[in-house]
């Protein structure tokens, strides 16, 4: 970033999560990502610089290897004029969703990350005139824990996302339970993936956002208020997908366009662009392939088909690689927590060792190499406990990242476009797939994870499953009655 040339009027509010806020440049395809903190928890400039540098290093030294060179954009740390940051912060404040204003943008350090704008990813630096559509999916955890340390039987049957939905609705975070189940999306089975994507479109929550030419057109800007409905979305999508002459409208047309979007996204998600260090992780998928709470698997169950077709994900695709990283959580939080406590006890005795143990970085090649040891035999050492803790943090990061799929019409002959192409009903679409929000989860969040896990499972077991049992036992009684009647006849 060239000092003196920074003008806040060239930047606009783009979006934010729990820990960072993103502004986008109006012309150039770049964004600035600032850290956010609760008002009473300000950090020093040095701490912020270190934190941002750690994010970049973690992307470069760990995630690029695990997920693949092509999918990860690490960006760089930039120093900005403080006056620019202050003015920018004032300018965007009114656009920030209220639910995110419990944290303030860091305006004191002047440091931020500069990244390609993945919602407009074309030739990277300058926007082209081709329309561009971008679908952002936060898929969450795609497997059911297989660890023997799991004590709640329910956790072997229902995935965390589906259980968590009930707690989220009960606490008012969302209004409706979503039909989306990550296991359907990660199944590699087209039918299940279509169902998962349609469910995300019906109830986007913070798991789906759609941008057109860099502007949010679908999904939640605010925690609770969607920006458009499916009809409006279909209208936006027509230039990309509409199968006929562009004049038709009505529910039939909306359905056709949405179906086309779902099919294209599925194909992109199953495509491979593998340039990473091949096979850094080889974790065989263990545990159930379906979640009992998914409406898709429930409907199969009712049809008497207990296991859906096994398709599996192609090894080079981003979903497969993300799932592999997620499965670095081999012990589940229940098995991990005692190991975290072992590390804690050691640190209480030898606080100066925190640095050697690389708990707060550096996230370098040494850190990466240690993650590759997947043995689960506990020899009682701090080294073992620490390795599992670090693997867990990396797994949690992959469980919370987002996938960005950018699509634009492929113009034959006129483009120096190097991107892969996918056929759609209207034209061919050039696409790129990227992953974002790869900030390593903090060591300190482990006790919170432990408590939250038990809260989610207890709530689900007590309320939902108890209700299910009542329904089932009523059905069983009806069935018994029915059998008796049949016997009499
Ligand atoms: O615990 P979860 O599964 O609710 O995930 C949190 C996310 O909630 P979600 O369930 O996706 O709505 C949560 O997302 P929201 O703020 O709810 O949009 C954050 O991503 C949070 O990460 P961090 O603590 O900011 O690093 C996430 O926390 P981590 O568990 O990844 O640390
Ligand atoms: N490089 C990028 N290009 C385009 N948009 C981006 C980019 N990075 C982030 N965003 C947008 O900004 C939003 C917030 O970013 P991000 O997910 O990194 O925030 P966070 O606070 O770290 O998230 P979380 O709540 O998961 O902790 C994203 O959901 C995405 O829409």
Short mmCIF file of C-alpha atoms in Angstrom, two decimals, residues 6-471:
data_model
loop_
_atom_site.label_atom_id
_atom_site.label_comp_id
_atom_site.label_asym_id
_atom_site.label_seq_id
_atom_site.Cartn_x
_atom_site.Cartn_y
_atom_site.Cartn_z
CA UNK A 6 -4.74 5.95 0.64
CA UNK A 7 -8.18 7.52 0.26
CA UNK A 8 -11.01 6.17 2.41
CA UNK A 9 -13.51 7.14 -0.30
CA UNK A 10 -12.07 4.47 -2.57
CA UNK A 11 -12.95 1.74 -0.07
CA UNK A 12 -16.34 0.39 0.98
CA UNK A 13 -17.67 -1.89 3.71
CA UNK A 14 -17.66 -5.49 2.48
CA UNK A 15 -18.44 -7.77 5.40
CA UNK A 16 -17.35 -9.02 8.78
CA UNK A 17 -17.29 -12.00 11.04
CA UNK A 18 -16.66 -12.39 14.73
CA UNK A 19 -12.98 -11.48 14.59
CA UNK A 20 -12.31 -9.41 11.51
CA UNK A 21 -13.83 -6.75 9.28
CA UNK A 22 -13.27 -6.50 5.55
CA UNK A 23 -13.38 -3.45 3.27
CA UNK A 24 -13.15 -3.68 -0.52
CA UNK A 25 -11.54 -1.33 -3.01
CA UNK A 26 -14.03 0.13 -5.47
CA UNK A 27 -11.94 -0.51 -8.59
CA UNK A 28 -9.10 -2.81 -7.74
CA UNK A 29 -9.80 -6.44 -6.82
CA UNK A 30 -8.33 -6.20 -3.35
CA UNK A 31 -9.66 -6.11 0.18
CA UNK A 32 -8.24 -5.01 3.51
CA UNK A 33 -8.96 -7.27 6.45
CA UNK A 34 -8.76 -5.61 9.88
CA UNK A 35 -8.81 -7.33 13.24
CA UNK A 36 -11.61 -6.52 15.70
CA UNK A 37 -11.55 -6.61 19.49
CA UNK A 38 -13.99 -6.09 22.35
CA UNK A 39 -13.75 -2.43 23.52
CA UNK A 40 -11.99 -3.33 26.76
CA UNK A 41 -9.49 -5.71 25.16
CA UNK A 42 -7.23 -3.49 23.11
CA UNK A 43 -3.88 -4.93 22.04
CA UNK A 44 -0.57 -3.22 21.41
CA UNK A 45 0.57 -2.52 17.84
CA UNK A 46 3.33 -5.11 18.22
CA UNK A 47 0.84 -7.75 19.33
CA UNK A 48 -1.41 -6.98 16.36
CA UNK A 49 1.46 -7.08 13.90
CA UNK A 50 2.54 -10.44 15.33
CA UNK A 51 -1.00 -11.78 15.20
CA UNK A 52 -1.40 -10.80 11.53
CA UNK A 53 2.04 -12.15 10.63
CA UNK A 54 1.08 -15.44 12.30
CA UNK A 55 -2.06 -15.63 10.15
CA UNK A 56 -0.01 -15.16 6.98
CA UNK A 57 2.65 -17.69 8.10
CA UNK A 58 0.04 -20.25 9.07
CA UNK A 59 -1.54 -19.94 5.61
CA UNK A 60 1.81 -20.22 3.84
CA UNK A 61 3.47 -22.95 5.89
CA UNK A 62 0.53 -25.11 6.90
CA UNK A 63 -2.70 -24.53 5.01
CA UNK A 64 -1.15 -24.21 1.55
CA UNK A 65 0.37 -27.63 2.06
CA UNK A 66 -2.74 -29.24 3.43
CA UNK A 67 -5.29 -27.66 1.13
CA UNK A 68 -3.28 -26.94 -1.99
CA UNK A 69 -1.43 -23.98 -3.41
CA UNK A 70 -4.28 -22.98 -5.70
CA UNK A 71 -6.94 -22.72 -3.07
CA UNK A 72 -5.20 -20.64 -0.41
CA UNK A 73 -4.51 -16.90 -0.68
CA UNK A 74 -2.37 -15.80 2.20
CA UNK A 75 -2.14 -12.11 1.39
CA UNK A 76 0.33 -9.86 3.14
CA UNK A 77 0.47 -7.63 6.18
CA UNK A 78 0.33 -3.94 5.31
CA UNK A 79 0.91 -0.79 7.35
CA UNK A 80 -1.62 1.95 6.68
CA UNK A 81 -1.68 5.65 7.56
CA UNK A 82 -3.52 6.00 10.90
CA UNK A 83 -5.59 8.91 9.60
CA UNK A 84 -6.84 6.76 6.70
CA UNK A 85 -7.87 3.96 9.08
CA UNK A 86 -9.63 6.40 11.41
CA UNK A 87 -11.60 8.00 8.57
CA UNK A 88 -12.42 4.62 7.05
CA UNK A 89 -13.71 3.37 10.38
CA UNK A 90 -16.03 6.39 10.72
CA UNK A 91 -17.21 6.00 7.13
CA UNK A 92 -18.23 2.35 7.37
CA UNK A 93 -19.62 2.36 10.92
CA UNK A 94 -23.22 2.96 9.77
CA UNK A 95 -23.08 -0.05 7.44
CA UNK A 96 -22.01 -2.51 10.09
CA UNK A 97 -24.70 -4.91 11.29
CA UNK A 98 -25.75 -4.16 14.84
CA UNK A 99 -25.11 -7.72 15.95
CA UNK A 100 -21.40 -7.32 15.09
CA UNK A 101 -20.86 -3.99 16.84
CA UNK A 102 -19.89 -5.59 20.15
CA UNK A 103 -16.34 -5.47 18.80
CA UNK A 104 -14.40 -2.49 17.45
CA UNK A 105 -12.18 -2.33 14.43
CA UNK A 106 -8.53 -1.91 15.38
CA UNK A 107 -7.75 1.67 14.39
CA UNK A 108 -4.72 2.15 16.59
CA UNK A 109 -2.06 -0.13 15.13
CA UNK A 110 -2.41 0.80 11.45
CA UNK A 111 -1.84 -2.84 10.48
CA UNK A 112 -4.17 -4.93 8.32
CA UNK A 113 -4.01 -7.74 5.81
CA UNK A 114 -4.24 -7.08 2.10
CA UNK A 115 -5.84 -9.93 0.13
CA UNK A 116 -7.30 -10.51 -3.31
CA UNK A 117 -11.01 -9.79 -3.38
CA UNK A 118 -12.27 -13.32 -3.78
CA UNK A 119 -15.77 -12.17 -4.74
CA UNK A 120 -14.28 -10.54 -7.85
CA UNK A 121 -11.39 -12.86 -8.49
CA UNK A 122 -10.57 -12.57 -12.15
CA UNK A 123 -7.23 -11.23 -13.15
CA UNK A 124 -6.55 -10.32 -9.54
CA UNK A 125 -5.65 -6.64 -9.65
CA UNK A 126 -8.31 -4.98 -11.79
CA UNK A 127 -11.97 -5.73 -12.23
CA UNK A 128 -12.96 -6.89 -15.68
CA UNK A 129 -16.19 -6.03 -17.37
CA UNK A 130 -17.50 -9.57 -17.33
CA UNK A 131 -20.20 -10.14 -14.71
CA UNK A 132 -19.00 -12.28 -11.83
CA UNK A 133 -20.96 -14.36 -9.42
CA UNK A 134 -19.48 -15.60 -6.17
CA UNK A 135 -20.92 -18.18 -3.81
CA UNK A 136 -19.48 -18.30 -0.29
CA UNK A 137 -20.18 -21.44 1.72
CA UNK A 138 -19.19 -22.05 5.32
CA UNK A 139 -19.64 -25.83 5.31
CA UNK A 140 -18.69 -26.57 8.98
CA UNK A 141 -17.70 -30.01 10.27
CA UNK A 142 -18.27 -32.80 7.73
CA UNK A 143 -17.81 -35.91 9.86
CA UNK A 144 -19.24 -37.59 12.93
CA UNK A 145 -16.64 -38.15 15.67
CA UNK A 146 -15.16 -41.64 15.62
CA UNK A 147 -13.11 -41.30 18.81
CA UNK A 148 -13.51 -43.87 21.58
CA UNK A 149 -13.31 -41.00 24.06
CA UNK A 150 -16.77 -39.80 23.11
CA UNK A 151 -19.08 -40.42 26.05
CA UNK A 152 -22.39 -39.18 24.62
CA UNK A 153 -23.84 -41.88 22.37
CA UNK A 154 -25.74 -39.18 20.49
CA UNK A 155 -22.48 -37.77 19.13
CA UNK A 156 -21.95 -41.00 17.18
CA UNK A 157 -25.30 -40.58 15.44
CA UNK A 158 -26.02 -36.91 14.90
CA UNK A 159 -23.46 -34.39 13.65
CA UNK A 160 -22.48 -31.32 15.65
CA UNK A 161 -23.99 -28.86 13.16
CA UNK A 162 -27.43 -30.49 13.28
CA UNK A 163 -27.38 -30.68 17.07
CA UNK A 164 -26.13 -27.09 17.38
CA UNK A 165 -29.02 -25.84 15.23
CA UNK A 166 -31.46 -26.56 18.05
CA UNK A 167 -29.45 -24.63 20.60
CA UNK A 168 -29.04 -21.73 18.18
CA UNK A 169 -32.78 -21.50 17.57
CA UNK A 170 -33.52 -21.82 21.29
CA UNK A 171 -31.14 -18.96 22.10
CA UNK A 172 -32.56 -16.78 19.33
CA UNK A 173 -29.47 -16.75 17.08
CA UNK A 174 -31.55 -18.03 14.17
CA UNK A 175 -35.30 -18.28 13.63
CA UNK A 176 -35.56 -21.67 11.94
CA UNK A 177 -33.79 -25.01 12.00
CA UNK A 178 -31.94 -25.52 8.75
CA UNK A 179 -32.30 -28.72 6.71
CA UNK A 180 -28.65 -28.40 5.75
CA UNK A 181 -26.37 -31.12 7.07
CA UNK A 182 -22.61 -30.88 6.36
CA UNK A 183 -22.40 -34.66 5.93
CA UNK A 184 -24.67 -34.38 2.90
CA UNK A 185 -22.46 -31.72 1.33
CA UNK A 186 -19.27 -33.68 2.03
CA UNK A 187 -20.79 -36.97 0.83
CA UNK A 188 -19.67 -36.60 -2.78
CA UNK A 189 -23.06 -38.02 -3.72
CA UNK A 190 -24.63 -35.58 -6.18
CA UNK A 191 -28.17 -36.08 -4.94
CA UNK A 192 -27.18 -35.43 -1.33
CA UNK A 193 -25.05 -32.46 -2.34
CA UNK A 194 -27.96 -30.96 -4.25
CA UNK A 195 -30.16 -31.41 -1.21
CA UNK A 196 -27.54 -29.75 1.01
CA UNK A 197 -27.15 -26.77 -1.31
CA UNK A 198 -30.91 -26.33 -1.73
CA UNK A 199 -31.23 -26.40 2.06
CA UNK A 200 -28.58 -23.70 2.35
CA UNK A 201 -30.49 -21.60 -0.15
CA UNK A 202 -33.68 -22.00 1.86
CA UNK A 203 -32.09 -21.14 5.20
CA UNK A 204 -28.78 -19.44 4.54
CA UNK A 205 -27.93 -18.37 8.13
CA UNK A 206 -24.19 -17.59 8.13
CA UNK A 207 -23.39 -20.62 5.97
CA UNK A 208 -24.20 -19.15 2.55
CA UNK A 209 -23.72 -15.80 0.86
CA UNK A 210 -23.94 -14.90 -2.81
CA UNK A 211 -22.23 -11.88 -4.37
CA UNK A 212 -22.70 -10.42 -7.84
CA UNK A 213 -19.94 -8.17 -9.08
CA UNK A 214 -18.65 -7.97 -5.52
CA UNK A 215 -22.02 -6.93 -3.99
CA UNK A 216 -23.92 -9.14 -1.57
CA UNK A 217 -27.16 -10.23 -3.27
CA UNK A 218 -28.21 -13.20 -1.15
CA UNK A 219 -27.64 -14.41 2.39
CA UNK A 220 -27.32 -12.52 5.60
CA UNK A 221 -25.52 -9.23 5.83
CA UNK A 222 -26.81 -8.93 9.34
CA UNK A 223 -27.01 -11.93 11.62
CA UNK A 224 -30.73 -12.26 11.08
CA UNK A 225 -31.95 -10.32 8.07
CA UNK A 226 -31.64 -11.89 4.64
CA UNK A 227 -31.04 -9.40 1.82
CA UNK A 228 -33.28 -11.06 -0.78
CA UNK A 229 -35.64 -13.95 -1.44
CA UNK A 230 -35.23 -16.80 -3.92
CA UNK A 231 -37.26 -15.01 -6.60
CA UNK A 232 -34.97 -12.00 -6.49
CA UNK A 233 -31.96 -14.28 -6.47
CA UNK A 234 -33.20 -16.08 -9.58
CA UNK A 235 -33.59 -12.70 -11.29
CA UNK A 236 -29.93 -11.89 -10.52
CA UNK A 237 -28.85 -15.31 -11.75
CA UNK A 238 -30.60 -15.27 -15.12
CA UNK A 239 -27.65 -13.77 -17.05
CA UNK A 240 -25.54 -16.70 -15.87
CA UNK A 241 -27.91 -19.62 -15.99
CA UNK A 242 -31.21 -18.88 -17.63
CA UNK A 243 -31.89 -21.78 -19.96
CA UNK A 244 -34.01 -20.06 -22.64
CA UNK A 245 -34.46 -16.60 -24.11
CA UNK A 246 -34.39 -14.63 -20.87
CA UNK A 247 -38.02 -13.50 -21.07
CA UNK A 248 -39.73 -16.15 -18.97
CA UNK A 249 -40.60 -15.55 -15.37
CA UNK A 250 -42.69 -17.09 -12.60
CA UNK A 251 -42.09 -19.89 -10.14
CA UNK A 252 -41.16 -22.38 -12.86
CA UNK A 253 -38.38 -20.13 -14.07
CA UNK A 254 -37.16 -19.44 -10.52
CA UNK A 255 -36.94 -23.16 -9.85
CA UNK A 256 -35.08 -23.84 -13.11
CA UNK A 257 -32.49 -21.14 -12.44
CA UNK A 258 -31.94 -22.20 -8.82
CA UNK A 259 -31.60 -25.83 -9.93
CA UNK A 260 -29.00 -24.79 -12.46
CA UNK A 261 -27.03 -22.90 -9.81
CA UNK A 262 -27.12 -25.92 -7.49
CA UNK A 263 -25.89 -28.23 -10.26
CA UNK A 264 -23.05 -25.92 -11.28
CA UNK A 265 -21.89 -25.42 -7.67
CA UNK A 266 -21.93 -29.18 -7.12
CA UNK A 267 -19.77 -29.76 -10.19
CA UNK A 268 -17.34 -27.06 -9.14
CA UNK A 269 -17.12 -28.49 -5.62
CA UNK A 270 -16.31 -31.91 -7.06
CA UNK A 271 -13.65 -30.55 -9.41
CA UNK A 272 -9.97 -30.89 -8.60
CA UNK A 273 -7.20 -28.40 -8.93
CA UNK A 274 -4.43 -30.15 -7.14
CA UNK A 275 -1.11 -28.42 -6.90
CA UNK A 276 -0.42 -28.85 -3.20
CA UNK A 277 2.03 -31.28 -1.65
CA UNK A 278 0.12 -34.42 -2.58
CA UNK A 279 -1.28 -36.57 0.19
CA UNK A 280 0.19 -34.67 3.14
CA UNK A 281 -2.64 -36.18 5.17
CA UNK A 282 -4.11 -39.63 4.67
CA UNK A 283 -6.89 -40.03 7.12
CA UNK A 284 -9.39 -42.69 6.13
CA UNK A 285 -12.96 -41.62 6.72
CA UNK A 286 -14.16 -43.40 9.82
CA UNK A 287 -17.48 -43.28 11.59
CA UNK A 288 -20.98 -43.08 10.12
CA UNK A 289 -21.39 -41.53 6.67
CA UNK A 290 -24.81 -40.13 7.44
CA UNK A 291 -26.22 -38.03 10.19
CA UNK A 292 -29.44 -39.32 11.66
CA UNK A 293 -30.85 -35.81 11.91
CA UNK A 294 -30.43 -34.98 8.22
CA UNK A 295 -33.86 -34.85 6.55
CA UNK A 296 -32.27 -36.48 3.50
CA UNK A 297 -31.14 -39.55 5.39
CA UNK A 298 -34.39 -39.61 7.35
CA UNK A 299 -36.37 -39.78 4.14
CA UNK A 300 -34.17 -42.61 2.87
CA UNK A 301 -34.70 -44.37 6.15
CA UNK A 302 -38.45 -44.10 5.74
CA UNK A 303 -38.12 -45.56 2.27
CA UNK A 304 -36.33 -48.52 3.82
CA UNK A 305 -32.92 -47.52 2.39
CA UNK A 306 -30.62 -47.14 5.33
CA UNK A 307 -27.40 -46.08 3.66
CA UNK A 308 -27.36 -43.81 0.68
CA UNK A 309 -25.12 -44.64 -2.25
CA UNK A 310 -21.46 -44.28 -1.34
CA UNK A 311 -19.92 -41.82 -3.73
CA UNK A 312 -17.08 -40.27 -1.78
CA UNK A 313 -15.27 -37.10 -2.72
CA UNK A 314 -12.59 -36.97 -5.42
CA UNK A 315 -9.21 -36.70 -3.68
CA UNK A 316 -8.10 -33.45 -5.28
CA UNK A 317 -11.19 -31.39 -4.54
CA UNK A 318 -11.24 -28.73 -1.85
CA UNK A 319 -14.04 -30.41 0.13
CA UNK A 320 -11.99 -33.60 0.41
CA UNK A 321 -8.91 -31.73 1.52
CA UNK A 322 -10.84 -29.63 4.02
CA UNK A 323 -12.38 -32.77 5.47
CA UNK A 324 -8.93 -34.34 5.82
CA UNK A 325 -7.74 -31.35 7.83
CA UNK A 326 -10.90 -31.41 9.96
CA UNK A 327 -10.21 -35.06 10.77
CA UNK A 328 -6.95 -34.07 12.45
CA UNK A 329 -9.37 -33.87 15.36
CA UNK A 330 -8.97 -37.59 15.98
CA UNK A 331 -9.79 -37.63 19.68
CA UNK A 332 -12.78 -35.31 19.79
CA UNK A 333 -12.85 -32.53 22.35
CA UNK A 334 -13.66 -35.12 25.02
CA UNK A 335 -10.40 -36.96 24.40
CA UNK A 336 -8.46 -33.78 23.80
CA UNK A 337 -9.44 -31.86 26.91
CA UNK A 338 -7.42 -33.99 29.38
CA UNK A 339 -4.40 -33.55 27.08
CA UNK A 340 -4.92 -29.79 27.07
CA UNK A 341 -4.93 -29.96 30.86
CA UNK A 342 -1.63 -31.84 30.76
CA UNK A 343 -0.09 -29.04 28.70
CA UNK A 344 -1.60 -26.47 31.05
CA UNK A 345 -0.12 -28.13 34.13
CA UNK A 346 3.28 -28.19 32.44
CA UNK A 347 2.99 -24.52 31.52
CA UNK A 348 2.03 -23.59 35.07
CA UNK A 349 5.26 -25.14 36.21
CA UNK A 350 7.40 -23.90 33.31
CA UNK A 351 5.74 -20.75 31.92
CA UNK A 352 8.89 -19.81 30.01
CA UNK A 353 8.41 -22.96 27.87
CA UNK A 354 5.37 -21.48 26.11
CA UNK A 355 7.60 -20.08 23.41
CA UNK A 356 9.51 -23.31 22.80
CA UNK A 357 6.25 -25.20 22.55
CA UNK A 358 5.22 -22.79 19.73
CA UNK A 359 1.80 -22.22 21.24
CA UNK A 360 1.55 -18.69 19.87
CA UNK A 361 3.75 -19.33 16.83
CA UNK A 362 5.88 -19.16 14.89
CA UNK A 363 3.82 -21.29 12.56
CA UNK A 364 6.76 -22.44 10.50
CA UNK A 365 7.99 -25.64 8.84
CA UNK A 366 8.86 -27.16 12.25
CA UNK A 367 5.30 -26.54 13.44
CA UNK A 368 3.95 -28.06 10.19
CA UNK A 369 6.12 -31.19 10.37
CA UNK A 370 4.92 -31.98 13.90
CA UNK A 371 1.32 -31.96 12.69
CA UNK A 372 2.02 -34.85 10.35
CA UNK A 373 2.52 -37.39 13.13
CA UNK A 374 -0.92 -38.95 13.40
CA UNK A 375 -0.18 -41.65 15.97
CA UNK A 376 -2.75 -41.74 18.75
CA UNK A 377 -0.84 -43.84 21.25
CA UNK A 378 -0.45 -41.73 24.37
CA UNK A 379 2.99 -42.21 25.90
CA UNK A 380 2.07 -39.85 28.74
CA UNK A 381 4.39 -37.09 27.56
CA UNK A 382 3.77 -33.38 27.19
CA UNK A 383 5.04 -33.70 23.61
CA UNK A 384 2.19 -36.06 22.74
CA UNK A 385 -0.40 -33.87 24.46
CA UNK A 386 0.91 -30.78 22.73
CA UNK A 387 0.87 -32.42 19.30
CA UNK A 388 -2.76 -33.42 19.74
CA UNK A 389 -3.66 -29.92 20.96
CA UNK A 390 -2.02 -28.30 17.92
CA UNK A 391 -3.68 -30.78 15.54
CA UNK A 392 -7.01 -30.03 17.18
CA UNK A 393 -6.54 -26.28 16.70
CA UNK A 394 -5.78 -26.82 13.01
CA UNK A 395 -8.81 -29.12 12.66
CA UNK A 396 -11.06 -26.51 14.30
CA UNK A 397 -9.79 -23.91 11.86
CA UNK A 398 -10.80 -26.13 8.93
CA UNK A 399 -14.21 -26.70 10.56
CA UNK A 400 -14.87 -22.96 10.52
CA UNK A 401 -13.38 -21.81 7.19
CA UNK A 402 -15.36 -20.70 4.14
CA UNK A 403 -15.18 -21.75 0.51
CA UNK A 404 -15.51 -19.10 -2.19
CA UNK A 405 -16.59 -20.12 -5.68
CA UNK A 406 -16.30 -17.42 -8.32
CA UNK A 407 -18.03 -17.90 -11.67
CA UNK A 408 -18.00 -15.74 -14.79
CA UNK A 409 -19.01 -16.31 -18.40
CA UNK A 410 -16.19 -17.79 -20.40
CA UNK A 411 -15.50 -15.70 -23.46
CA UNK A 412 -13.76 -17.86 -25.98
CA UNK A 413 -10.83 -16.35 -27.83
CA UNK A 414 -10.92 -12.99 -26.10
CA UNK A 415 -9.54 -14.01 -22.78
CA UNK A 416 -6.19 -14.90 -21.36
CA UNK A 417 -8.20 -16.73 -18.74
CA UNK A 418 -6.27 -19.64 -17.27
CA UNK A 419 -9.11 -20.79 -15.10
CA UNK A 420 -10.98 -24.10 -15.53
CA UNK A 421 -14.34 -24.03 -17.27
CA UNK A 422 -17.64 -25.68 -16.47
CA UNK A 423 -20.57 -26.03 -18.87
CA UNK A 424 -23.88 -24.52 -17.77
CA UNK A 425 -27.16 -24.48 -19.67
CA UNK A 426 -26.61 -21.02 -21.05
CA UNK A 427 -22.91 -20.78 -21.66
CA UNK A 428 -19.64 -22.01 -20.31
CA UNK A 429 -18.49 -20.56 -17.02
CA UNK A 430 -14.91 -19.99 -15.96
CA UNK A 431 -14.52 -20.66 -12.26
CA UNK A 432 -12.10 -20.46 -9.38
CA UNK A 433 -12.32 -21.97 -5.92
CA UNK A 434 -10.63 -20.46 -2.86
CA UNK A 435 -10.75 -20.88 0.85
CA UNK A 436 -10.86 -18.08 3.39
CA UNK A 437 -10.74 -17.47 7.12
CA UNK A 438 -7.81 -19.74 7.86
CA UNK A 439 -6.81 -18.10 11.14
CA UNK A 440 -5.50 -20.74 13.51
CA UNK A 441 -7.91 -21.12 16.44
CA UNK A 442 -6.39 -19.97 19.71
CA UNK A 443 -5.08 -22.39 22.31
CA UNK A 444 -7.16 -20.53 24.91
CA UNK A 445 -10.44 -21.44 23.20
CA UNK A 446 -10.16 -25.14 24.13
CA UNK A 447 -11.95 -24.93 27.53
CA UNK A 448 -14.74 -23.00 25.79
CA UNK A 449 -14.99 -25.73 23.13
CA UNK A 450 -15.24 -28.35 25.83
CA UNK A 451 -18.10 -26.58 27.61
CA UNK A 452 -19.93 -25.71 24.42
CA UNK A 453 -19.76 -29.29 23.19
CA UNK A 454 -21.46 -30.62 26.27
CA UNK A 455 -24.03 -27.82 26.20
CA UNK A 456 -24.93 -28.64 22.57
CA UNK A 457 -25.26 -32.37 23.19
CA UNK A 458 -27.14 -32.03 26.45
CA UNK A 459 -29.60 -29.60 24.98
CA UNK A 460 -30.19 -31.80 21.94
CA UNK A 461 -30.55 -34.98 23.98
CA UNK A 462 -32.90 -33.47 26.52
CA UNK A 463 -35.21 -31.63 24.21
CA UNK A 464 -35.13 -32.90 20.65
CA UNK A 465 -34.34 -36.50 21.21
CA UNK A 466 -36.77 -36.75 24.09
CA UNK A 467 -39.43 -35.39 21.72
CA UNK A 468 -38.40 -37.89 19.02
CA UNK A 469 -38.69 -40.72 21.52
CA UNK A 470 -42.21 -39.66 22.40
CA UNK A 471 -43.17 -39.55 18.72
#
